[in-house]
mmCIF file of N, CA, C and O in Angstrom:
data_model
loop_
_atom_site.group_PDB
_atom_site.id
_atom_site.type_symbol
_atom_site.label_atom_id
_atom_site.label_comp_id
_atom_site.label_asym_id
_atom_site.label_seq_id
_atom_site.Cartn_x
_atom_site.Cartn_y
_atom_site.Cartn_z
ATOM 1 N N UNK A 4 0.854 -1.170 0.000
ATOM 2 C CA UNK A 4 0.000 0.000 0.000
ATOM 3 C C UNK A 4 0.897 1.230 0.000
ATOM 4 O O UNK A 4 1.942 1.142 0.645
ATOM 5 N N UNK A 5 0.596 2.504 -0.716
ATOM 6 C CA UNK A 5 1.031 3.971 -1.044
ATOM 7 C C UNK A 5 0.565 4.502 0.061
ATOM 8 O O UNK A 5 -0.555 4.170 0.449
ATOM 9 N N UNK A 6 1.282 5.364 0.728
ATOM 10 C CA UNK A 6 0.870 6.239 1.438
ATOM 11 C C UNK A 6 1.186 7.762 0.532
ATOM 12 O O UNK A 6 2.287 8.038 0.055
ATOM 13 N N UNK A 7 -0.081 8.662 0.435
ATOM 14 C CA UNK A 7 -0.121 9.931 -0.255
ATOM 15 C C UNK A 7 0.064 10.652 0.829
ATOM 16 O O UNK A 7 -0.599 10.626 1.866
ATOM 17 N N UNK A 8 0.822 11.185 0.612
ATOM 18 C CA UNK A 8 1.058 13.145 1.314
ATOM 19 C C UNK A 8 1.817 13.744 1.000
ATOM 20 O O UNK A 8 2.844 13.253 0.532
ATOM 21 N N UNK A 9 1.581 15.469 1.160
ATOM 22 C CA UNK A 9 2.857 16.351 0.986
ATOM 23 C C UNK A 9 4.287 16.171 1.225
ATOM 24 O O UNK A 9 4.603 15.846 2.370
ATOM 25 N N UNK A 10 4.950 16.279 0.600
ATOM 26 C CA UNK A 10 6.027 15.566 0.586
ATOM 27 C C UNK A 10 7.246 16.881 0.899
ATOM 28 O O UNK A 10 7.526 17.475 -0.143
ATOM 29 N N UNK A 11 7.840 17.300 1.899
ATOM 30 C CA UNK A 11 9.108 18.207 2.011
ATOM 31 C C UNK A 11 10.367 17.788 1.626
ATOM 32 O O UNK A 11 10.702 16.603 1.636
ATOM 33 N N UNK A 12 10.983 18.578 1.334
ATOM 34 C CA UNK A 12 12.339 19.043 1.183
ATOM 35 C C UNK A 12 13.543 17.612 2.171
ATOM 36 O O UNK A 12 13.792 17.662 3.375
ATOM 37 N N UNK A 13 13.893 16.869 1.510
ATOM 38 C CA UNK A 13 14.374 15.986 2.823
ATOM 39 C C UNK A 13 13.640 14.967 3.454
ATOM 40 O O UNK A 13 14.107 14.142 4.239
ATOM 41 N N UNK A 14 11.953 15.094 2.918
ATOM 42 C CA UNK A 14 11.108 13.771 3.942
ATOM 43 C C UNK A 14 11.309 12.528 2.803
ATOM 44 O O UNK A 14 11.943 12.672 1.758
ATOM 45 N N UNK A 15 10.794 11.570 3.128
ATOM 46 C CA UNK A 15 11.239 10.278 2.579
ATOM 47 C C UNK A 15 9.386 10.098 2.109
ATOM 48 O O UNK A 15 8.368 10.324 2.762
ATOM 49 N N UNK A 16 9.588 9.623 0.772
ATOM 50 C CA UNK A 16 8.109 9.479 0.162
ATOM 51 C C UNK A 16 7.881 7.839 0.290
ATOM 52 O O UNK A 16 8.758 7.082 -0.127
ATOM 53 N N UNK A 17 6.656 7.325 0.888
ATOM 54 C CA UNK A 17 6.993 5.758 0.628
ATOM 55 C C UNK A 17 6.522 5.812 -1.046
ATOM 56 O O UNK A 17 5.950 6.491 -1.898
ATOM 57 N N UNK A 18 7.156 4.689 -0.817
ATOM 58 C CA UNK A 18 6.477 4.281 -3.001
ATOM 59 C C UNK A 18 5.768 3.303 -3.079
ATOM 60 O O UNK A 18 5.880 2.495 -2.156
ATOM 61 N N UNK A 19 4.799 2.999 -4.163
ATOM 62 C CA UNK A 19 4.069 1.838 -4.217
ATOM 63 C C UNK A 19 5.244 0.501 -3.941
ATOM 64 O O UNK A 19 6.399 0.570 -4.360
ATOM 65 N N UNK A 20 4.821 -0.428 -3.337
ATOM 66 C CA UNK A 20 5.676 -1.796 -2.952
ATOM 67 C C UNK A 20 5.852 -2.423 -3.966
ATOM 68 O O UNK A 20 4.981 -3.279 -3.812
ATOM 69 N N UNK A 21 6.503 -2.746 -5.268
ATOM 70 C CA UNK A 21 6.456 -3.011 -6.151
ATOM 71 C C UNK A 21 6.977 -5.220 -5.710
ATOM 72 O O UNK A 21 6.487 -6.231 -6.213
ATOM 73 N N UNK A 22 7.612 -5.140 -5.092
ATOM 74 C CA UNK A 22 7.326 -6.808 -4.484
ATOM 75 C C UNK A 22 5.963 -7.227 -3.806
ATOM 76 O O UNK A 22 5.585 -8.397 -3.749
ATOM 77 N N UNK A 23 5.438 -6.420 -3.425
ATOM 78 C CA UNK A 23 3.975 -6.355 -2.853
ATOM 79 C C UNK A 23 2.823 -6.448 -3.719
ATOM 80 O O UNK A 23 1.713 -6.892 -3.427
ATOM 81 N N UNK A 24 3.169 -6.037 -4.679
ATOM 82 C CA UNK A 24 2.023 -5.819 -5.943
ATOM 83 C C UNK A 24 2.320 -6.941 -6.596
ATOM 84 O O UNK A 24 1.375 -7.717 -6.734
ATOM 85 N N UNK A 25 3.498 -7.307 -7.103
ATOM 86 C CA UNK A 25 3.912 -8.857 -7.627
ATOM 87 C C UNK A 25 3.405 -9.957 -7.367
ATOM 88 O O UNK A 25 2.867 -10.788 -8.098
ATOM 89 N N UNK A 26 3.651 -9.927 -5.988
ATOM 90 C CA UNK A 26 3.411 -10.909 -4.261
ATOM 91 C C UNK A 26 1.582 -11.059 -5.166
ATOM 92 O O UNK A 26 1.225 -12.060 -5.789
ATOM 93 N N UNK A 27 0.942 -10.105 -5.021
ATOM 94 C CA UNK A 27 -0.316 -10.281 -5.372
ATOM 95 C C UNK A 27 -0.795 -10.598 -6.566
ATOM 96 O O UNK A 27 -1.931 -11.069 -6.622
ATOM 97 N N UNK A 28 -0.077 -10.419 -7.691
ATOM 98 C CA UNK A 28 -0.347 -10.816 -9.055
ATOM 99 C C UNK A 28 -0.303 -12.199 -9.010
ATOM 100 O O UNK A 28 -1.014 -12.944 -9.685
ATOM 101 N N UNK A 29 0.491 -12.517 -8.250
ATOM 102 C CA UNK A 29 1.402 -13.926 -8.395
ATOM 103 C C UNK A 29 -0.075 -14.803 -7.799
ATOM 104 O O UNK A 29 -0.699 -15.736 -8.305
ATOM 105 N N UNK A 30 -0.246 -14.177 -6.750
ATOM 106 C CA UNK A 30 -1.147 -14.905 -5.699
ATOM 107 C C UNK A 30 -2.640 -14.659 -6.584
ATOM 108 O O UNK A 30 -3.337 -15.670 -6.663
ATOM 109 N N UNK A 31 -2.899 -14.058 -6.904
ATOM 110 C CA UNK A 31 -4.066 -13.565 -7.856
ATOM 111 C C UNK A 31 -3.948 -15.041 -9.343
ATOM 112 O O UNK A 31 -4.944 -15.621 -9.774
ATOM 113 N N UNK A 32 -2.698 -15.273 -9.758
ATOM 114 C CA UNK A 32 -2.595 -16.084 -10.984
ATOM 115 C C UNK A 32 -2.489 -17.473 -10.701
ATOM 116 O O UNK A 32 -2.427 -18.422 -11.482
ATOM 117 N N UNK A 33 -2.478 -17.437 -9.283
ATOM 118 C CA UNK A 33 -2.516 -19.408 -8.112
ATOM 119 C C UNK A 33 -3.475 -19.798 -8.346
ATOM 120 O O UNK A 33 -3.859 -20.823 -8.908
ATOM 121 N N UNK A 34 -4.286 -18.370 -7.598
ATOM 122 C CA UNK A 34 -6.109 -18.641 -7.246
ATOM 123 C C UNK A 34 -6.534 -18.840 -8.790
ATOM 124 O O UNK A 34 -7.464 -19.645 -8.735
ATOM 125 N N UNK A 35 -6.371 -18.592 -9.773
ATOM 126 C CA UNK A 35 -7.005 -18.205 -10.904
ATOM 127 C C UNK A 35 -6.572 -19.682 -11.479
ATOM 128 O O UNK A 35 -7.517 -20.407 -11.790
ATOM 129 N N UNK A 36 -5.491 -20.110 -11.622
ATOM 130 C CA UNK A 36 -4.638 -21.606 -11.965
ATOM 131 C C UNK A 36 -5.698 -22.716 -11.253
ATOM 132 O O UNK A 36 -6.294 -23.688 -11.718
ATOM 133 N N UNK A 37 -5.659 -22.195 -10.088
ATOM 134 C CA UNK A 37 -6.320 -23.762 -9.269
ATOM 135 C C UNK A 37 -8.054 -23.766 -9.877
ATOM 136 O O UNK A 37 -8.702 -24.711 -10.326
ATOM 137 N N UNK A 38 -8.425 -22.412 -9.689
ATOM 138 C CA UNK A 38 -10.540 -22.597 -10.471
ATOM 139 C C UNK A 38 -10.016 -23.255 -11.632
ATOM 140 O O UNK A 38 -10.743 -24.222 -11.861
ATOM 141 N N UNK A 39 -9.233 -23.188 -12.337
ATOM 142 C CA UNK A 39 -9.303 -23.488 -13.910
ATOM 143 C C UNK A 39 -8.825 -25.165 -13.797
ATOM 144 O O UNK A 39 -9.225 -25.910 -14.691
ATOM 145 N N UNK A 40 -7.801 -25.849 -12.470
ATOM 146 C CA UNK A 40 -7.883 -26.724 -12.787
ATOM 147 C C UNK A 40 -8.703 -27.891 -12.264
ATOM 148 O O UNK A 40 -8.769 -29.090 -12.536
ATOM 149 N N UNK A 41 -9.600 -26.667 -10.982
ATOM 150 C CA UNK A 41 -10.643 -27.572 -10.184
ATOM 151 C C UNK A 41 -11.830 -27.640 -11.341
ATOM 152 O O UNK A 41 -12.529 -28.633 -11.549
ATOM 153 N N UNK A 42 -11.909 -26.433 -12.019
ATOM 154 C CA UNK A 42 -13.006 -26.523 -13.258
ATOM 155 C C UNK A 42 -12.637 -28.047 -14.652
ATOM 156 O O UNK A 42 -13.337 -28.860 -15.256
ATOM 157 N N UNK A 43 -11.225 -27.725 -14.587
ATOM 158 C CA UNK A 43 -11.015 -28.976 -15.816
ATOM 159 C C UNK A 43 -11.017 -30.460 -15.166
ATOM 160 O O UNK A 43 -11.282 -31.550 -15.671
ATOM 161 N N UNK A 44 -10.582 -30.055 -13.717
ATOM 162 C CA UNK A 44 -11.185 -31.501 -13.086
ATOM 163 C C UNK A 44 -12.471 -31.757 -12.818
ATOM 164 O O UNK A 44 -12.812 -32.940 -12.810
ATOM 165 N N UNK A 45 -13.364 -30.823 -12.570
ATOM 166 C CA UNK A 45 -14.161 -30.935 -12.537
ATOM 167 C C UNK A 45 -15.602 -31.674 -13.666
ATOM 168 O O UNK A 45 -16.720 -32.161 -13.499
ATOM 169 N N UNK A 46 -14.813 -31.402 -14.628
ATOM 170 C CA UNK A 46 -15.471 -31.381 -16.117
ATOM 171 C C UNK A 46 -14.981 -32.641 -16.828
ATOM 172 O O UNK A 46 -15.503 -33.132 -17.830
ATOM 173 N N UNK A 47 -13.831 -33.133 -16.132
ATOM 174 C CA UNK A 47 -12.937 -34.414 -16.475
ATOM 175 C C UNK A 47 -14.016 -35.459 -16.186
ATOM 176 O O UNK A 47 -14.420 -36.376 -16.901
ATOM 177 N N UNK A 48 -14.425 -35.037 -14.794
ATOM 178 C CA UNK A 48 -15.373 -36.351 -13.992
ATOM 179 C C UNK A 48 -16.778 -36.396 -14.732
ATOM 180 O O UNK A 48 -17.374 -37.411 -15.092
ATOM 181 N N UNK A 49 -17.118 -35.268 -14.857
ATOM 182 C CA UNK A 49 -18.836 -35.255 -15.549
ATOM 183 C C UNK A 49 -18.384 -35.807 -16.571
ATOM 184 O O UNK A 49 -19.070 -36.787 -16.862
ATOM 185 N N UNK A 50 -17.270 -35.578 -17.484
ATOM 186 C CA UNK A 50 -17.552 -36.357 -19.091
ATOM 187 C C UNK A 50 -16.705 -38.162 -18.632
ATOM 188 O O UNK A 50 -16.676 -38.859 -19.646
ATOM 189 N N UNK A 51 -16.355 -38.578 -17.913
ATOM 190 C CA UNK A 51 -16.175 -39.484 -17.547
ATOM 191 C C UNK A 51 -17.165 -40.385 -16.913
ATOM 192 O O UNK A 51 -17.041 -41.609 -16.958
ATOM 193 N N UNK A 52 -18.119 -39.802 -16.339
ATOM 194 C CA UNK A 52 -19.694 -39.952 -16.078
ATOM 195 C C UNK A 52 -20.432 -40.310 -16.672
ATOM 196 O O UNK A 52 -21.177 -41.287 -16.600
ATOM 197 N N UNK A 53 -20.234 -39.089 -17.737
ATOM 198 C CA UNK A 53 -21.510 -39.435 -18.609
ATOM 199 C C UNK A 53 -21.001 -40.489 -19.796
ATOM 200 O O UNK A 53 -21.752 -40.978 -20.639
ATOM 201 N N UNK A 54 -19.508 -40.748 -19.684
ATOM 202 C CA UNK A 54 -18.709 -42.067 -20.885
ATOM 203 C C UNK A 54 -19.840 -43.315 -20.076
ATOM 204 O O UNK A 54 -20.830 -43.771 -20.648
ATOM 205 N N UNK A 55 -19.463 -43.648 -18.840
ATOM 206 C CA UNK A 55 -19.733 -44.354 -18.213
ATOM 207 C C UNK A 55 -21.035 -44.830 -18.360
ATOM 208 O O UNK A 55 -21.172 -46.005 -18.699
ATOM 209 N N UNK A 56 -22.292 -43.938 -18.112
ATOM 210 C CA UNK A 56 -23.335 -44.081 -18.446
ATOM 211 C C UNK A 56 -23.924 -44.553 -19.555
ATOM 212 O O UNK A 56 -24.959 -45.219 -19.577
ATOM 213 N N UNK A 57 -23.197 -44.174 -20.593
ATOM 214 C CA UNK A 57 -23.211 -44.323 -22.467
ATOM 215 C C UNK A 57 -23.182 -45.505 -22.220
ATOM 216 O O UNK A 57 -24.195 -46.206 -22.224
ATOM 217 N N UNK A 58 -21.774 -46.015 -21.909
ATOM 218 C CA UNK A 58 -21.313 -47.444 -22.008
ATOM 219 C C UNK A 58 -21.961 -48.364 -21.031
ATOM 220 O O UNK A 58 -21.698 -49.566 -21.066
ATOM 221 N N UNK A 59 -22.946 -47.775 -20.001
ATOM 222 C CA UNK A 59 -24.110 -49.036 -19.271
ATOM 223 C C UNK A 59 -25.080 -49.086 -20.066
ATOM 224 O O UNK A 59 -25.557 -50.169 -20.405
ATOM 225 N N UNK A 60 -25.570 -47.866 -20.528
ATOM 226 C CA UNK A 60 -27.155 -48.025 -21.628
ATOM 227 C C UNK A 60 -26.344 -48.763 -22.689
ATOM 228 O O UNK A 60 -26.527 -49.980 -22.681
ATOM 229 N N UNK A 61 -25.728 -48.428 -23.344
ATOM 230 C CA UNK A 61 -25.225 -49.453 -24.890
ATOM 231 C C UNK A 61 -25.225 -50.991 -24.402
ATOM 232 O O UNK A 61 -25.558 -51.913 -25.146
ATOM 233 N N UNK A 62 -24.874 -51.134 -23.259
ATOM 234 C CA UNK A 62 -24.550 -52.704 -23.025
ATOM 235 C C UNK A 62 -26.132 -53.474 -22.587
ATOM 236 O O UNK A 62 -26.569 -54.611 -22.766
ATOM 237 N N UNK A 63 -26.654 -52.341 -21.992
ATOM 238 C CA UNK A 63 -28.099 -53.353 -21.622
ATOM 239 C C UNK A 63 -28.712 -53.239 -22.894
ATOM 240 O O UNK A 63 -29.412 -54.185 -23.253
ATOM 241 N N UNK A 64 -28.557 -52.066 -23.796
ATOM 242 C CA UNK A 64 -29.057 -52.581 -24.918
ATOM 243 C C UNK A 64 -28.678 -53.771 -25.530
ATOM 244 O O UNK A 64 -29.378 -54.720 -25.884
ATOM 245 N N UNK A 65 -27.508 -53.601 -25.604
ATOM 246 C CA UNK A 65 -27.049 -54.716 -26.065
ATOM 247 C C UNK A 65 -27.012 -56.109 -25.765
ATOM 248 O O UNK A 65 -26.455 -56.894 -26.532
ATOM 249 N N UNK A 66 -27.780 -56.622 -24.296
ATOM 250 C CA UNK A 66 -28.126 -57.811 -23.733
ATOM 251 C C UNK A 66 -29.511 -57.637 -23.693
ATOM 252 O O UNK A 66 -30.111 -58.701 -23.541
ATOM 253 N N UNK A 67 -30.516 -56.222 -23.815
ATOM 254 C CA UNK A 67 -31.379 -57.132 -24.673
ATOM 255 C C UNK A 67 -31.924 -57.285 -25.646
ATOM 256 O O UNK A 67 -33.039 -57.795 -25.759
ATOM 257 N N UNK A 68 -31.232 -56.868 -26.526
ATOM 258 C CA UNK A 68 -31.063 -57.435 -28.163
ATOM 259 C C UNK A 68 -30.646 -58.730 -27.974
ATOM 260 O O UNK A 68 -30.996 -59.556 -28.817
ATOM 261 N N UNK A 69 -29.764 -59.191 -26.762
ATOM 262 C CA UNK A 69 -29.236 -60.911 -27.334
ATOM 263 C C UNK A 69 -30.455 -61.427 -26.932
ATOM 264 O O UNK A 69 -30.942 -62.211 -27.746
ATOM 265 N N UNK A 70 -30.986 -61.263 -26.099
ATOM 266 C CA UNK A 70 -31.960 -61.337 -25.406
ATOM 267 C C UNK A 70 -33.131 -61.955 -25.985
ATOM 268 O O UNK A 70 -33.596 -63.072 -25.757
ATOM 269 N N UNK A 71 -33.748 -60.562 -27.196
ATOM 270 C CA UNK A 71 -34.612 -61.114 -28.395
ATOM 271 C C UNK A 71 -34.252 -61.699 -29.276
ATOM 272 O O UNK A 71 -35.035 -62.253 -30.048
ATOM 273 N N UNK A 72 -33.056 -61.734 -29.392
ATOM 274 C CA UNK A 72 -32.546 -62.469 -30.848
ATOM 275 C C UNK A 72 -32.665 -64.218 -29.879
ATOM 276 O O UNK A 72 -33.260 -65.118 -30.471
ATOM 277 N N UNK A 73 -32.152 -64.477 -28.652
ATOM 278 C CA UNK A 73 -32.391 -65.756 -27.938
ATOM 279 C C UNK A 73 -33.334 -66.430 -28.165
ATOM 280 O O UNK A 73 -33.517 -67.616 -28.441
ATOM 281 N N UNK A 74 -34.244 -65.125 -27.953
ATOM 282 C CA UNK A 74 -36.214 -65.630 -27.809
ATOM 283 C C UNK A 74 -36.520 -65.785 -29.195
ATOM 284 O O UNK A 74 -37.152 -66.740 -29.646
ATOM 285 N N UNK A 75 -36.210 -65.138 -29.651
ATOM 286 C CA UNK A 75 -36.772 -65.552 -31.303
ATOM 287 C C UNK A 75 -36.246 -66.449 -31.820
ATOM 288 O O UNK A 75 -36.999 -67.067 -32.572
ATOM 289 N N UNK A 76 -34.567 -67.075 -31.714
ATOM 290 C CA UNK A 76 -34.247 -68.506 -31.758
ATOM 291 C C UNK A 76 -34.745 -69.528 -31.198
ATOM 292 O O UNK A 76 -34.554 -70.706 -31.500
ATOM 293 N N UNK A 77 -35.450 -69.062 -30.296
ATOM 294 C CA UNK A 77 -35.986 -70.114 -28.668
ATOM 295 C C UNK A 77 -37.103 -70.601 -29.762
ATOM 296 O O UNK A 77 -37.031 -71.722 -30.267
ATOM 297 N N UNK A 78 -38.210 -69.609 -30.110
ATOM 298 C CA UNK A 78 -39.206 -70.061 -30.901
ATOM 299 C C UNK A 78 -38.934 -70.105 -31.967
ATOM 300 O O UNK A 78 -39.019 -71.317 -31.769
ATOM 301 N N UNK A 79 -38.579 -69.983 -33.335
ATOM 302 C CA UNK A 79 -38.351 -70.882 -34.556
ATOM 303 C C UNK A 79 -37.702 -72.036 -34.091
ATOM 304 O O UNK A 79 -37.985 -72.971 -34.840
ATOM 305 N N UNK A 80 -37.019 -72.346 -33.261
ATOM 306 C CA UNK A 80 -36.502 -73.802 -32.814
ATOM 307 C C UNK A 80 -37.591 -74.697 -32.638
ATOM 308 O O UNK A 80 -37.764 -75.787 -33.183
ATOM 309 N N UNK A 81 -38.398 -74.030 -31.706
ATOM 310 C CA UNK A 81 -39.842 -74.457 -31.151
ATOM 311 C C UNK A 81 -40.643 -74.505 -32.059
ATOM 312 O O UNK A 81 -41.574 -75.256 -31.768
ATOM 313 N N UNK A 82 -40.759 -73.926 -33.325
ATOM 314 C CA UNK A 82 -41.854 -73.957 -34.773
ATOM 315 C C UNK A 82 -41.363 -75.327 -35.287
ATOM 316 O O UNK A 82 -41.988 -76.381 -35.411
ATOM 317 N N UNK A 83 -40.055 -75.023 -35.557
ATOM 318 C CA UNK A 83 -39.121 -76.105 -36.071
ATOM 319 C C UNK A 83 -39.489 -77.631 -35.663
ATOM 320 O O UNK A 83 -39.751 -78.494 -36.501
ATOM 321 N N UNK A 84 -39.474 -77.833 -34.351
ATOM 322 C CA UNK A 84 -39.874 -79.022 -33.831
ATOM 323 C C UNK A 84 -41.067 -79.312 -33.835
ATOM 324 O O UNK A 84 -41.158 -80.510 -34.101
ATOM 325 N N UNK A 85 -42.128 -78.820 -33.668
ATOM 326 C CA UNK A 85 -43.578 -78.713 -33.719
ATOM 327 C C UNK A 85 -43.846 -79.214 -35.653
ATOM 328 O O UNK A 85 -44.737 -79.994 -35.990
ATOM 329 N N UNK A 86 -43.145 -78.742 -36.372
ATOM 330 C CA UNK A 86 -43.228 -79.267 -37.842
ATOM 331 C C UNK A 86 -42.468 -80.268 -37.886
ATOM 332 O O UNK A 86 -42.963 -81.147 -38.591
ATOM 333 N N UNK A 87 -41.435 -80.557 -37.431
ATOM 334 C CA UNK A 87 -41.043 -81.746 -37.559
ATOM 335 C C UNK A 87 -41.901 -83.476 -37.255
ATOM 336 O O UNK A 87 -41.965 -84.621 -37.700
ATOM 337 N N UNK A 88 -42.512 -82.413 -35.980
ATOM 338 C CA UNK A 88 -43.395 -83.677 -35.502
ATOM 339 C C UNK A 88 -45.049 -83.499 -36.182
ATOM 340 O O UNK A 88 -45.847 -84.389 -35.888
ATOM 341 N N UNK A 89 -45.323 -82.843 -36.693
ATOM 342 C CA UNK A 89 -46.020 -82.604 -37.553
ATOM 343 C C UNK A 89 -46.090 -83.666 -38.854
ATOM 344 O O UNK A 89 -47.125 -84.255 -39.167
ATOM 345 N N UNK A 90 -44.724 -83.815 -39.603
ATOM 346 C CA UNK A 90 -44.548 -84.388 -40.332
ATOM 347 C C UNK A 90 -43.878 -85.510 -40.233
ATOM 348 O O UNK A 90 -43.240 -85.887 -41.216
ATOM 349 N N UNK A 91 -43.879 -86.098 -39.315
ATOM 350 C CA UNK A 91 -43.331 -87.270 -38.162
ATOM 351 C C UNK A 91 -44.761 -88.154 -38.263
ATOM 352 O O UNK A 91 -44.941 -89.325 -38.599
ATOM 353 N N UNK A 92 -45.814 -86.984 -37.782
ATOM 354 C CA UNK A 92 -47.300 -87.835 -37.801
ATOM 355 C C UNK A 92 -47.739 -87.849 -38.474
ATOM 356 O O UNK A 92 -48.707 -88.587 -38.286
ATOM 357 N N UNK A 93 -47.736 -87.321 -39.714
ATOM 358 C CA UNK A 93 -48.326 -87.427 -41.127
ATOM 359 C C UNK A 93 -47.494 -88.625 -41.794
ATOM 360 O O UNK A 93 -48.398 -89.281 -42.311
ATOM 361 N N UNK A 94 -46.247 -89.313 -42.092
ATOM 362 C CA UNK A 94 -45.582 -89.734 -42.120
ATOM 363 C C UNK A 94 -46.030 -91.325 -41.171
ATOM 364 O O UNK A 94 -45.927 -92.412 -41.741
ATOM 365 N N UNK A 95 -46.366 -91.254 -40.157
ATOM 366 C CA UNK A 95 -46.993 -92.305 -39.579
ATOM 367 C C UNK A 95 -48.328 -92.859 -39.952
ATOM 368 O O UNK A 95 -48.761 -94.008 -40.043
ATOM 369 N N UNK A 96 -48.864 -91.626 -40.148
ATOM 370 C CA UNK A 96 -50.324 -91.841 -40.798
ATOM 371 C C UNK A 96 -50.340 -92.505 -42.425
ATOM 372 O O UNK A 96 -51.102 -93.429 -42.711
ATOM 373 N N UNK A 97 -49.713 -92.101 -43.084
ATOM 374 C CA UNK A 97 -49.339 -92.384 -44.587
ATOM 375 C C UNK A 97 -48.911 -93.603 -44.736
ATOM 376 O O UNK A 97 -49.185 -94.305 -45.710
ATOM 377 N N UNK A 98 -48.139 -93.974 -43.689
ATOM 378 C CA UNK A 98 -47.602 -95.368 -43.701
ATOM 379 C C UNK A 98 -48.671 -96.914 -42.939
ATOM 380 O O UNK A 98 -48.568 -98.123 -43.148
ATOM 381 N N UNK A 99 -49.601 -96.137 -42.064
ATOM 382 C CA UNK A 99 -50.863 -96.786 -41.478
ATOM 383 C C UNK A 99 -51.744 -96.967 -43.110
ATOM 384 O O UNK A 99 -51.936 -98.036 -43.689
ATOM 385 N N UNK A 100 -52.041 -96.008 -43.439
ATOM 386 C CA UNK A 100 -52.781 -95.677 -44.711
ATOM 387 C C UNK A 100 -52.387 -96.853 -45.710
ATOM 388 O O UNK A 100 -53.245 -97.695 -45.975
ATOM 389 N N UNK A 101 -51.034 -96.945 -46.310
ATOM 390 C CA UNK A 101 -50.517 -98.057 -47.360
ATOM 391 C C UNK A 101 -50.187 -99.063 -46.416
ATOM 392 O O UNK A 101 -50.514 -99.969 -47.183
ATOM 393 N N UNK A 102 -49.848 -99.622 -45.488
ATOM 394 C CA UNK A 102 -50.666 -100.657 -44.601
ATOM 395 C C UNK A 102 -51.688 -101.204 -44.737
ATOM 396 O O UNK A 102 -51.908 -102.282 -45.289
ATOM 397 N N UNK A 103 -52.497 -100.390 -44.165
ATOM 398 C CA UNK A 103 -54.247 -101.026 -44.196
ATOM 399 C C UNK A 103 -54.298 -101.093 -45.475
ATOM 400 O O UNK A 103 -54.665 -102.256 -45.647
ATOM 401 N N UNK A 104 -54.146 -100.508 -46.757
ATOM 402 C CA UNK A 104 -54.178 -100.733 -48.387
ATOM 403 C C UNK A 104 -53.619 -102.195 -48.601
ATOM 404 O O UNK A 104 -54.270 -103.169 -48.983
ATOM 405 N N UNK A 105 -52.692 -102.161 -48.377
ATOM 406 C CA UNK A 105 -51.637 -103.342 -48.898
ATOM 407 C C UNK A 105 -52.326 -104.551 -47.882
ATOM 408 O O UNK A 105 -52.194 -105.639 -48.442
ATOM 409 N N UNK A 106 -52.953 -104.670 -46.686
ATOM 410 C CA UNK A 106 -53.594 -105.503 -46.004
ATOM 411 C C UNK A 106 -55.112 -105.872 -47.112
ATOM 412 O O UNK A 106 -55.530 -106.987 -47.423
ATOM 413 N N UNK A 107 -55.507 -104.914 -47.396
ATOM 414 C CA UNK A 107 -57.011 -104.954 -47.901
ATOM 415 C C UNK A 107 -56.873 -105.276 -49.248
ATOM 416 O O UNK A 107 -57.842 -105.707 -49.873
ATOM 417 N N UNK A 108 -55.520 -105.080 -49.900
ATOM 418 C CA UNK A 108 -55.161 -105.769 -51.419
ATOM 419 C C UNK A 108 -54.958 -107.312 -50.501
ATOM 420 O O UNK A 108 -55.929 -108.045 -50.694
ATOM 421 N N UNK A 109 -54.329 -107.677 -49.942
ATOM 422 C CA UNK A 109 -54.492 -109.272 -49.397
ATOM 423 C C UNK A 109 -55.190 -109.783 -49.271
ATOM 424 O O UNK A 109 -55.128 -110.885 -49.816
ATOM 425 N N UNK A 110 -56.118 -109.545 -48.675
ATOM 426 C CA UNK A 110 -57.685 -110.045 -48.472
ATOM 427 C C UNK A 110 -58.434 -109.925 -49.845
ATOM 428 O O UNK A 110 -59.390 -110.683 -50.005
ATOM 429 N N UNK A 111 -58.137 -109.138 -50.759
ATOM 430 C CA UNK A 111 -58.897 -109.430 -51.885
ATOM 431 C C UNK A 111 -58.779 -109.731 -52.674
ATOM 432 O O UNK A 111 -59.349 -109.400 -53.714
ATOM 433 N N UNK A 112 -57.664 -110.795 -52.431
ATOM 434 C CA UNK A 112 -56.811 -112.070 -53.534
ATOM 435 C C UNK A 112 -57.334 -113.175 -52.926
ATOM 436 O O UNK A 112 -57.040 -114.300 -53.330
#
């Protein structure tokens, strides 16, 4: 700090503190350093957050898509077998059918 006053012949003037004013720039450019790197840390964590988050929604999407793609294998598997035996019993029947034929050509010799 300056002290102002008339100044005589012989009195001693103080002068602005020019290490004092430094002292404060300096200390002024700490405080100003640390917001900027509590702000970039700060901003580090939210977008690290919100990576995080991305990468939980993408993955449950992504289990349950396997999910439906499972279930929808689950059932065409299940169509699959249901026609198989479908034509398993038609196939049994067809063969009952030329059976009883081939029995009833015997009998009518």
């Amino acid at each position: 700090m300056s002290l102002l006053f008339t100044a005589c012949a012989g009195d001693q003037v103080e002068t602005p503190d020019a290490d004092g004013a430094a002292g404060q720039v300096q200390e002024g450019a700490d405080d100003t350093g640390d917001a900027m790197q509590e702000g970039a840390d700060d901003a580090g964590d939210a977008m690290q957050e919100g990576a995080d988050d991305a990468g939980d929604a993408m993955q449950e999407g992504a289990d349950d898509a396997g999910d439906a793609v499972q279930e929808g294998a689950d059932d065409t598997g299940d169509a699959m077998q249901e026609g198989a035996d479908n034509m398993q019993e038609g196939a049994d029947d067809a063969g009952d059918a030329m059976q009883e034929g081939a029995d009833n050509m015997q009998e009518g010799q």
